[in-house]
Structure formats: structure tokens, C-alpha cells
Amino acid sequence: MAEFRITGMHTGVPTHYCPGCSHGLIERLVMESIEELGIQERVIAVPGVGCAGLAAAYYNCDCHSPSHGRALAVATGIKRVRPDNIVFTYQGDGDLASIGMMETIHAANRGEVLTTIMANNAAYGMTGGQASPTTLLGQRTTTSQQGRTVKANGYPVHMSELLSQLDGVYYIERVTVNTVPNIRKAKKAIKHAFQNQIEGKGFNFVEVLASCPTTWGMSPVDAAKWIGTDMIREYPLGVFVDKDQGVQR
Amino acid sequence: MSKVLMKGNEAIAEAAIRCGCRAFFGYPITPQSEIPEYMSVRMPEVGGVFLQAESELAGINMVGGAAGAGVRTMTSTSGPGYALMQEAMSNFSAVGVPFVVVNMMRGGPGSGGILVNQGDYFQATRGGGNGDYRVLVLAPYNVQEACDLIQEAFDLADEFRLPAILLGDAMIGQMMETVEIKDVVRENRDISWATTGWDRKSRPRNVLFSLNATNEENEARILGIEERFHKAAERARIDTYRAEDAEVILVAYGTSARVSSAAVDTLRECGIRAGLVRPIFLSPFPVERIREAVIKPDVKAVVAVEMSRGMMVDDVRLALNGEKPVYLCNRVGSFVPMPDEIADFVKQILSKEVR
Ligand SMILES: Cc1ncc(C[n+]2csc(CCOP(=O)(O)OP(=O)(O)O)c2C)c(N)n1
Ligand code: SF4
């Protein structure tokens, strides 16, 4: 059995995440992918604003952390002037699908040669658990205390499905990290999304169903279970677009 | 280089390219759309990047990304678009990303009108973004100066690590004049701070992030901006016209300065010793230079001439600190105060002030 090793893409600064939070896990998959692909010296991280926004302290590479929602505009600017660098964004559902929805759709539609990881935890973690566009119907949050209703907030936004409609996208997959097999699949998807960028292919998008036990009011174990039941029902896993395989749902 | 006849907006775009600007991100808006149009053709010719953004909000963040990656980058807009950029101006000045924004002012508030105006003075010099931050603002009064100042703006932005604004107006953007555009490409700009990819050898890891972990860090960031801004203030300069022996001084920038210089001649013909002080820097405001030109025994009155409800006049009053009477002669709604109107205004206040 291989010995556990912290990737060199991590600065060694201890993370601030709550117990059972998925951000640290997903970031590890991102860091390992970068290291395994040997692109550490070329990579530039663009962490969106949210709980994972403080990750500029963790990624052992140059980082440009923009204002809330603007990650894909900043990443576009970087990549357009430095096409040989590998540029990725890591954004929460609030950052990417609410305040940054416009930047997301246009970057995807332009087919920017970027890699975007969306950590969908169906809530605003950093600001204390308010509703997000991906909050499930009936899900209680601090701004939908009786549960999300269609009347008040409309329907959960399915970013992978939405972006699949755009001709500019190259690869879209929805994964999760609630079980060991799922973590393995998530790693494969994330690495693929970086490999594509290395080959000049874009736009690459991986949506990761993530847990936020703190604002969900659950134990880490129950949160992982809830992903496997409720979240996956609303947000089915799978490959939505893979132009290499001729897949575009 | 020889002189050529060019439209203001196009000349500004060419001047930017000639000083090494290699990326443009922007969104169309009258009266500056000739800048993105020109850039869409010229940038590919020089191996640069042109991208029409989905909004000014996205455009300015693309600018920050590209400039943050060490490339000379600009955008251009007018008041409504500049309003959308305020969050980014605050954020990128906090992390010291140098770039240039051209604001060709049009009428406001709201959609206002597409003709000449100076109502964005506060938005440019005070900043509409949050927090304690500063930006540099330069104001040209003809096309030649617009070309020279945009090149200087790139250098100043680099030197002081602050965004710089070229504050023009619809008149300067739209008119044609003869210009000589200089080639001033800077070799070896210092981009050791930029996010270019970290080789783990030549420098520390670079992080551009405006959120502070501690109060101390936040305080140091703000004081750093302030210190750079104060250093830039030493460069803040004015131009003067017949101000040496003046008894009344007009203070104006941009197109109103051009009209005011005609008003100075009109007044001189009537035997009134008028002069013009024209701030070229609006932020930092050239307080010392203005005081040197104005605090003289002969000067009886100072008149700020503006195409706004009176914004720069506040800075003139702060600079003179009550030591000379300051008046405002202005028109709003894209009306340009005419030389005769300005002259009549001056005659009226002089009769009140001294006789
Ligand atoms: C312009 C602006 N509005 C609001 C905020 C406050 N804010 C910070 S993070 C955040 C939401 C983060 O939620 P999400 O993107 O889902 O990430 P999570 O924290 O859940 O990982 C908000 C609203 C901000 N920083 N900037
Ligand atoms: S609040 Fe939620 S998203 Fe934020 S660190 Fe805690 S568990 Fe993670």
C-alpha cells in the first residue's frame, strides 16, 4: 500500500476548513493532478470568493484571487496573454452560478482554454449558510428557513446541464467526493480537465458535489450520506460533454 | 515620426500600442467605441490580444487578470461603463495591479447623453469603489496631449503600482487633429511581482489577493497605497496660459480648459488681465503647483470652469484653503460654456470682488 504523502503543490499551511468539509479534499485532488501532470511551474490559480477563497495560502503556485464572481473574467485575462500557462479557477456555487453567472456562461461560450472546478455545496458556506442558486427545493438555509420554495427562489440551477448547451465547451463532468470510489472518479475527471488544457482544449468544467456539514447542520458522515441520496437525485453524476469521445448531451 | 491627422479615440489607441500595450478588453459605448474598433484590428497586427468582453464588469476584470500577469493592458469606456468598473478599481489598486482605463466622459446621470461632459470627475478622482484606495487620473485637453498622456499613464501605473485613468471627454475622443505619436516601448519592465507562473527559483511565490488575514496587514496595504500616491503627487503638474501677471485666474481641465483659453484672450482684449491654470493631473491633484500659480498679490479671484455641477471646484477650494475667493462658472447637460459667457461671468464677479 502506497504511503500517504502531502503533495508538493500544497504550501504546508494548515487549512481552515470545518471537519467534513469537501473543499480540502477537492483541493488535494487538484494539487495532485497538477503535480502528476508536471505543470507546477506553469500553473496559475484563480480561487473564487467563498470558503475556498482563502486557498491562495494553500496552492504552492502563483495565485490571483479576484472579487466575488469574477474568477472566469480574471482567468480569461491571464490565459489570453499567457497561453502557455495553465490557468484554473476553483469556485463555489454562489461565486460561479449566482454573482458570477454571466462571466461563467460567456467564458464557457467563448471556449476559453481554462479549467474550472465548481464546488457545489448547495449553500453559501462562507457567509454562514444562506441559500444559493443550487440549494435544493425544501432545503433549509438561513435565508430559506422553511425550506427553499419555487415561488420564492425558483428552481435549483444545474450548471453542468446548462453549460452543456454551449458549443464552446470541450469537457463537462459532474462528480462527487462522498465515497472512496467517487473520490477516485473525481480525481480522474479533474486530471482530465487539466490534461485537456495542456493540449490546448477548452472549456473544461468539473462540477463536484461537495459537503458543507456546518451550514447543513449535519455530522460529516450524515452530510456525505445526504450527497449520496438527495443531492445526486437532483444533480445526477456523469459526463455531459467530452468532445474527444463525441459526447455532448 | 511625422505628423498625421487622426481622430482622438484612434490616436489614443495607437499611442497605447506604441508604448507597448499588448492587451485590450472592453465593451462598446459611445463616445469611445472607435478605441475597441481600432484595437480589434491593430492588436492582432502587433501580436497582442483584443477581446470584446460581455460587459464592462467582466472587461475590467480581464484587464486586471492580464495586467496582473505582467502585460501592459488597457480598457476604454464612458461614464456608465466606468461606473460598472468601480469594484475592480478598488480591488486592483489594493493588490497593486497597474493598467490604464480611458474614460471618454459623456453626459450623466444614468444614460445621460452621448455628448461632451465632465460629470465623472468625482467618480474618477474619488473613486466609486469601496474602501481607502487611490488611483491616478490624467486629463488631456487636445489629441496630441491625449497621446502623450496615455503613454505617461502606463509608465506612472507601473512606477506607482496603481491603476491610471485617462479622463477625456466626447470632444477629445471625437475630434480630428494632427498628432505625432512617439514610440516609447519600455524594455525590461519590472514584473517580478506578477502572476506569471512560479519556477520556484527566481523569486518568491506571487499572490494577488486583496483580503487581509489581519488588521495589521490591511493597515499596511492601505498605507502602502497612500505612500505611493503621495510620491506620485510630486509629479502632479499643471499647464498655464497668460497666468504670469493675471488678476483673475481661470482653472479648468480638458475641453473646458480649451474654451477657457479663448475666454482668457477675450478678457485680455477687454483690458482684464486673465490667465488660465490647467491641471493635467486630477489625482493626485497638483495642489502645490496651483498654489504657486494662484497665491500672488495680484490675483483677485479664481474661477473654476467646468461642464458639471461643480466638482473640480472642490479641489481648487481645498488647495487654496480660503486664501483666494473661488467661483464656479459652469454648464451642465452637455452644454459647453462659451468664451463670451465665461468672460461675462468674470467681468461680473470682478466688479463685485474689487470695485
Ligand atoms: C460583492 C460581494 N458580495 C458578497 C460577498 C460576500 N460573500 C463572500 S463568500 C459569499 C458566498 C460564497 O458561497 P459559495 O460561492 O457557494 O462558496 P462556499 O463558501 O459555499 O464554498 C458571499 C456572498 C462578497 N465577498 N463580495
Ligand atoms: S462553512 Fe461549509 S464550506 Fe465553509 S469551511 Fe465549513 S464546511 Fe466548508
Short mmCIF file of C-alpha atoms in Angstrom, two decimals, chain A:
data_model
loop_
_atom_site.label_atom_id
_atom_site.label_comp_id
_atom_site.label_asym_id
_atom_site.label_seq_id
_atom_site.Cartn_x
_atom_site.Cartn_y
_atom_site.Cartn_z
CA MET A 1 0.00 0.00 0.00
CA ALA A 2 1.33 3.43 -1.00
CA GLU A 3 2.33 5.72 1.82
CA PHE A 4 0.26 8.90 2.22
CA ARG A 5 2.23 11.90 1.07
CA ILE A 6 1.22 15.55 1.03
CA THR A 7 1.61 16.91 -2.47
CA GLY A 8 4.32 19.48 -3.18
CA MET A 9 1.59 21.65 -4.65
CA HIS A 10 0.45 22.32 -1.09
CA THR A 11 2.28 25.08 0.75
CA GLY A 12 2.02 23.19 4.03
CA VAL A 13 -0.14 25.89 5.60
CA PRO A 14 -2.84 24.07 7.62
CA THR A 15 -6.28 24.56 6.06
CA HIS A 16 -9.05 26.36 7.90
CA TYR A 17 -11.90 24.13 6.71
CA CYS A 18 -14.50 22.67 9.06
CA PRO A 19 -14.42 18.93 9.83
CA GLY A 20 -16.05 17.01 6.97
CA CYS A 21 -15.82 19.93 4.54
CA SER A 22 -15.14 18.83 0.96
CA HIS A 23 -13.03 21.82 -0.06
CA GLY A 24 -9.76 20.49 1.36
CA LEU A 25 -10.34 17.13 -0.29
CA ILE A 26 -11.15 18.60 -3.71
CA GLU A 27 -8.19 20.96 -3.49
CA ARG A 28 -5.97 17.98 -2.77
CA LEU A 29 -7.23 16.29 -5.93
CA VAL A 30 -6.49 19.50 -7.87
CA MET A 31 -3.00 19.77 -6.38
CA GLU A 32 -2.18 16.10 -7.02
CA SER A 33 -3.37 16.37 -10.61
CA ILE A 34 -1.17 19.40 -11.21
CA GLU A 35 1.84 17.66 -9.69
CA GLU A 36 1.30 14.41 -11.56
CA LEU A 37 0.97 16.29 -14.84
CA GLY A 38 4.23 18.13 -14.09
CA ILE A 39 2.76 21.60 -14.64
CA GLN A 40 3.58 23.13 -11.23
CA GLU A 41 5.77 25.84 -12.70
CA ARG A 42 3.24 26.83 -15.35
CA VAL A 43 0.07 26.83 -13.30
CA ILE A 44 -1.70 29.98 -12.08
CA ALA A 45 -4.56 29.53 -9.60
CA VAL A 46 -7.64 31.76 -9.57
CA PRO A 47 -9.64 30.86 -6.44
CA GLY A 48 -13.12 32.39 -6.33
CA VAL A 49 -14.51 34.12 -3.24
CA GLY A 50 -16.07 31.72 -0.74
CA CYS A 51 -14.74 29.34 1.89
CA ALA A 52 -12.19 28.11 -0.66
CA GLY A 53 -11.21 31.68 -1.48
CA LEU A 54 -8.52 31.62 1.16
CA ALA A 55 -6.78 28.84 -0.75
CA ALA A 56 -4.24 31.30 -2.15
CA ALA A 57 -2.42 30.35 1.06
CA TYR A 58 -2.50 26.65 0.15
CA TYR A 59 -1.75 26.39 -3.57
CA ASN A 60 2.01 26.35 -3.96
CA CYS A 61 1.94 28.41 -7.16
CA ASP A 62 1.18 31.94 -8.29
CA CYS A 63 -2.38 32.93 -7.36
CA HIS A 64 -4.66 35.73 -8.43
CA SER A 65 -7.77 35.90 -6.21
CA PRO A 66 -10.39 38.18 -7.76
CA SER A 67 -13.56 39.81 -6.47
CA HIS A 68 -16.61 37.65 -5.80
CA GLY A 69 -17.82 36.08 -9.05
CA ARG A 70 -15.15 37.49 -11.36
CA ALA A 71 -12.83 34.49 -11.41
CA LEU A 72 -13.52 33.49 -15.00
CA ALA A 73 -13.00 37.04 -16.27
CA VAL A 74 -9.66 37.31 -14.44
CA ALA A 75 -8.67 33.83 -15.63
CA THR A 76 -9.61 34.78 -19.20
CA GLY A 77 -7.35 37.83 -18.98
CA ILE A 78 -4.43 35.78 -17.69
CA LYS A 79 -4.81 32.95 -20.19
CA ARG A 80 -5.25 35.23 -23.20
CA VAL A 81 -1.94 37.00 -22.55
CA ARG A 82 -0.12 33.89 -21.28
CA PRO A 83 -1.43 30.99 -23.35
CA ASP A 84 1.49 28.77 -22.30
CA ASN A 85 0.47 28.93 -18.65
CA ILE A 86 -2.13 26.58 -17.19
CA VAL A 87 -4.87 28.64 -15.57
CA PHE A 88 -7.66 27.26 -13.42
CA THR A 89 -10.49 28.62 -11.32
CA TYR A 90 -11.92 26.95 -8.23
CA GLN A 91 -15.31 28.40 -7.37
CA GLY A 92 -18.25 27.76 -5.09
CA ASP A 93 -21.82 27.57 -6.36
CA GLY A 94 -22.56 31.11 -5.14
CA ASP A 95 -19.45 32.51 -6.78
CA LEU A 96 -19.90 30.67 -10.07
CA ALA A 97 -23.66 30.28 -10.50
CA SER A 98 -25.04 33.38 -8.79
CA ILE A 99 -22.90 36.53 -8.80
CA GLY A 100 -20.55 35.13 -11.46
CA MET A 101 -23.15 33.50 -13.72
CA MET A 102 -22.56 35.96 -16.56
CA GLU A 103 -18.77 35.53 -16.52
CA THR A 104 -19.20 31.74 -16.34
CA ILE A 105 -21.53 31.44 -19.30
CA HIS A 106 -19.50 33.75 -21.50
CA ALA A 107 -16.15 32.18 -20.70
CA ALA A 108 -17.63 28.75 -21.47
CA ASN A 109 -19.27 30.01 -24.64
CA ARG A 110 -16.02 31.54 -25.89
CA GLY A 111 -14.38 28.19 -25.33
CA GLU A 112 -11.67 29.69 -23.14
CA VAL A 113 -8.84 27.20 -22.73
CA LEU A 114 -9.26 27.04 -18.97
CA THR A 115 -10.08 24.51 -16.28
CA THR A 116 -12.88 25.35 -13.87
CA ILE A 117 -13.67 23.36 -10.75
CA MET A 118 -17.04 24.18 -9.22
CA ALA A 119 -17.55 23.01 -5.65
CA ASN A 120 -21.35 22.75 -5.41
CA ASN A 121 -22.34 22.57 -1.74
CA ALA A 122 -25.84 23.98 -2.30
CA ALA A 123 -25.24 26.84 0.12
CA TYR A 124 -23.18 29.91 0.89
CA GLY A 125 -20.70 28.47 3.35
CA MET A 126 -18.51 31.45 3.98
CA THR A 127 -21.27 33.89 4.88
CA GLY A 128 -23.00 31.46 7.20
CA GLY A 129 -25.28 29.20 5.21
CA GLN A 130 -27.61 31.32 3.12
CA ALA A 131 -29.46 29.95 0.08
CA SER A 132 -27.62 29.63 -3.20
CA PRO A 133 -28.95 29.09 -6.73
CA THR A 134 -28.14 25.39 -6.29
CA THR A 135 -29.92 24.96 -2.93
CA LEU A 136 -32.37 22.06 -3.23
CA LEU A 137 -36.13 22.60 -3.09
CA GLY A 138 -37.16 22.18 0.52
CA GLN A 139 -33.60 22.64 1.79
CA ARG A 140 -33.44 24.85 4.85
CA THR A 141 -30.90 27.65 4.83
CA THR A 142 -30.62 30.84 6.87
CA THR A 143 -32.43 32.74 4.10
CA SER A 144 -34.93 29.95 3.34
CA GLN A 145 -35.71 28.92 6.86
CA GLN A 146 -38.87 26.99 5.97
CA GLY A 147 -37.09 25.32 3.06
CA ARG A 148 -36.49 26.60 -0.47
CA THR A 149 -39.69 27.10 -2.46
CA VAL A 150 -40.15 27.54 -6.19
CA LYS A 151 -42.34 30.57 -5.54
CA ALA A 152 -39.68 32.45 -3.63
CA ASN A 153 -36.47 31.33 -5.33
CA GLY A 154 -37.22 29.37 -8.48
CA TYR A 155 -35.55 26.07 -9.25
CA PRO A 156 -32.07 24.73 -8.46
CA VAL A 157 -29.63 25.66 -11.23
CA HIS A 158 -27.94 22.75 -12.96
CA MET A 159 -24.69 24.24 -14.16
CA SER A 160 -23.32 21.16 -15.92
CA GLU A 161 -26.53 20.74 -17.92
CA LEU A 162 -26.78 24.49 -18.61
CA LEU A 163 -23.21 24.82 -19.90
CA SER A 164 -23.62 21.66 -21.99
CA GLN A 165 -25.85 23.68 -24.31
CA LEU A 166 -22.93 25.85 -25.35
CA ASP A 167 -20.81 24.93 -28.35
CA GLY A 168 -17.71 26.42 -26.72
CA VAL A 169 -17.34 23.74 -24.05
CA TYR A 170 -14.94 20.82 -24.51
CA TYR A 171 -15.41 18.76 -21.38
CA ILE A 172 -18.01 18.77 -18.61
CA GLU A 173 -18.40 16.18 -15.90
CA ARG A 174 -20.27 16.13 -12.61
CA VAL A 175 -18.63 14.10 -9.85
CA THR A 176 -18.70 13.94 -6.06
CA VAL A 177 -16.38 13.07 -3.21
CA ASN A 178 -18.72 11.37 -0.72
CA THR A 179 -17.18 7.86 -1.05
CA VAL A 180 -13.74 6.49 -1.89
CA PRO A 181 -14.77 5.24 -5.37
CA ASN A 182 -16.34 8.63 -6.07
CA ILE A 183 -13.18 10.40 -4.93
CA ARG A 184 -11.20 8.31 -7.41
CA LYS A 185 -13.60 9.24 -10.22
CA ALA A 186 -13.44 12.89 -9.21
CA LYS A 187 -9.64 12.79 -9.38
CA LYS A 188 -9.78 11.29 -12.85
CA ALA A 189 -12.19 13.99 -14.04
CA ILE A 190 -10.13 16.82 -12.57
CA LYS A 191 -6.91 15.48 -14.04
CA HIS A 192 -8.60 15.10 -17.42
CA ALA A 193 -9.79 18.71 -17.25
CA PHE A 194 -6.17 19.82 -16.76
CA GLN A 195 -4.80 17.42 -19.40
CA ASN A 196 -7.20 18.92 -21.94
CA GLN A 197 -5.93 22.41 -21.18
CA ILE A 198 -2.35 21.24 -21.64
CA GLU A 199 -3.41 20.04 -25.09
CA GLY A 200 -4.96 23.42 -25.85
CA LYS A 201 -8.53 22.18 -25.46
CA GLY A 202 -11.19 24.17 -23.62
CA PHE A 203 -13.52 25.00 -21.95
CA ASN A 204 -13.16 22.34 -19.24
CA PHE A 205 -15.63 22.18 -16.36
CA VAL A 206 -15.86 19.78 -13.44
CA GLU A 207 -18.77 20.21 -11.02
CA VAL A 208 -18.09 18.49 -7.71
CA LEU A 209 -21.00 17.86 -5.34
CA ALA A 210 -19.47 18.94 -2.05
CA SER A 211 -20.43 18.81 1.58
CA CYS A 212 -20.82 21.69 3.97
CA PRO A 213 -21.74 19.91 7.21
CA THR A 214 -21.51 23.12 9.22
CA THR A 215 -24.20 25.09 7.43
CA TRP A 216 -26.24 21.99 6.60
CA GLY A 217 -26.42 21.26 10.34
CA MET A 218 -25.23 17.68 9.84
CA SER A 219 -22.39 15.50 11.01
CA PRO A 220 -19.71 14.86 8.37
CA VAL A 221 -20.99 11.30 7.95
CA ASP A 222 -24.62 12.37 7.52
CA ALA A 223 -23.54 15.09 5.08
CA ALA A 224 -21.75 12.51 2.92
CA LYS A 225 -24.88 10.34 3.02
CA TRP A 226 -27.12 13.29 2.07
CA ILE A 227 -24.98 13.90 -1.00
CA GLY A 228 -25.45 10.26 -1.99
CA THR A 229 -29.23 10.45 -1.61
CA ASP A 230 -30.71 13.94 -2.05
CA MET A 231 -28.01 15.80 -3.93
CA ILE A 232 -27.29 13.11 -6.52
CA ARG A 233 -31.02 12.80 -7.18
CA GLU A 234 -31.17 16.48 -8.08
CA TYR A 235 -27.73 16.61 -9.70
CA PRO A 236 -27.02 13.32 -11.47
CA LEU A 237 -23.37 12.38 -11.90
CA GLY A 238 -21.74 11.72 -15.24
CA VAL A 239 -20.04 13.08 -18.33
CA PHE A 240 -22.11 15.75 -20.04
CA VAL A 241 -19.65 16.82 -22.71
CA ASP A 242 -16.47 15.15 -23.90
CA LYS A 243 -15.58 16.24 -27.38
CA ASP A 244 -12.76 13.67 -27.56
CA GLN A 245 -15.45 10.95 -27.28
CA GLY A 246 -18.04 12.79 -29.33
CA VAL A 247 -20.28 13.19 -26.26
CA GLN A 248 -22.47 16.28 -25.90
CA ARG A 249 -25.71 15.72 -24.03
#
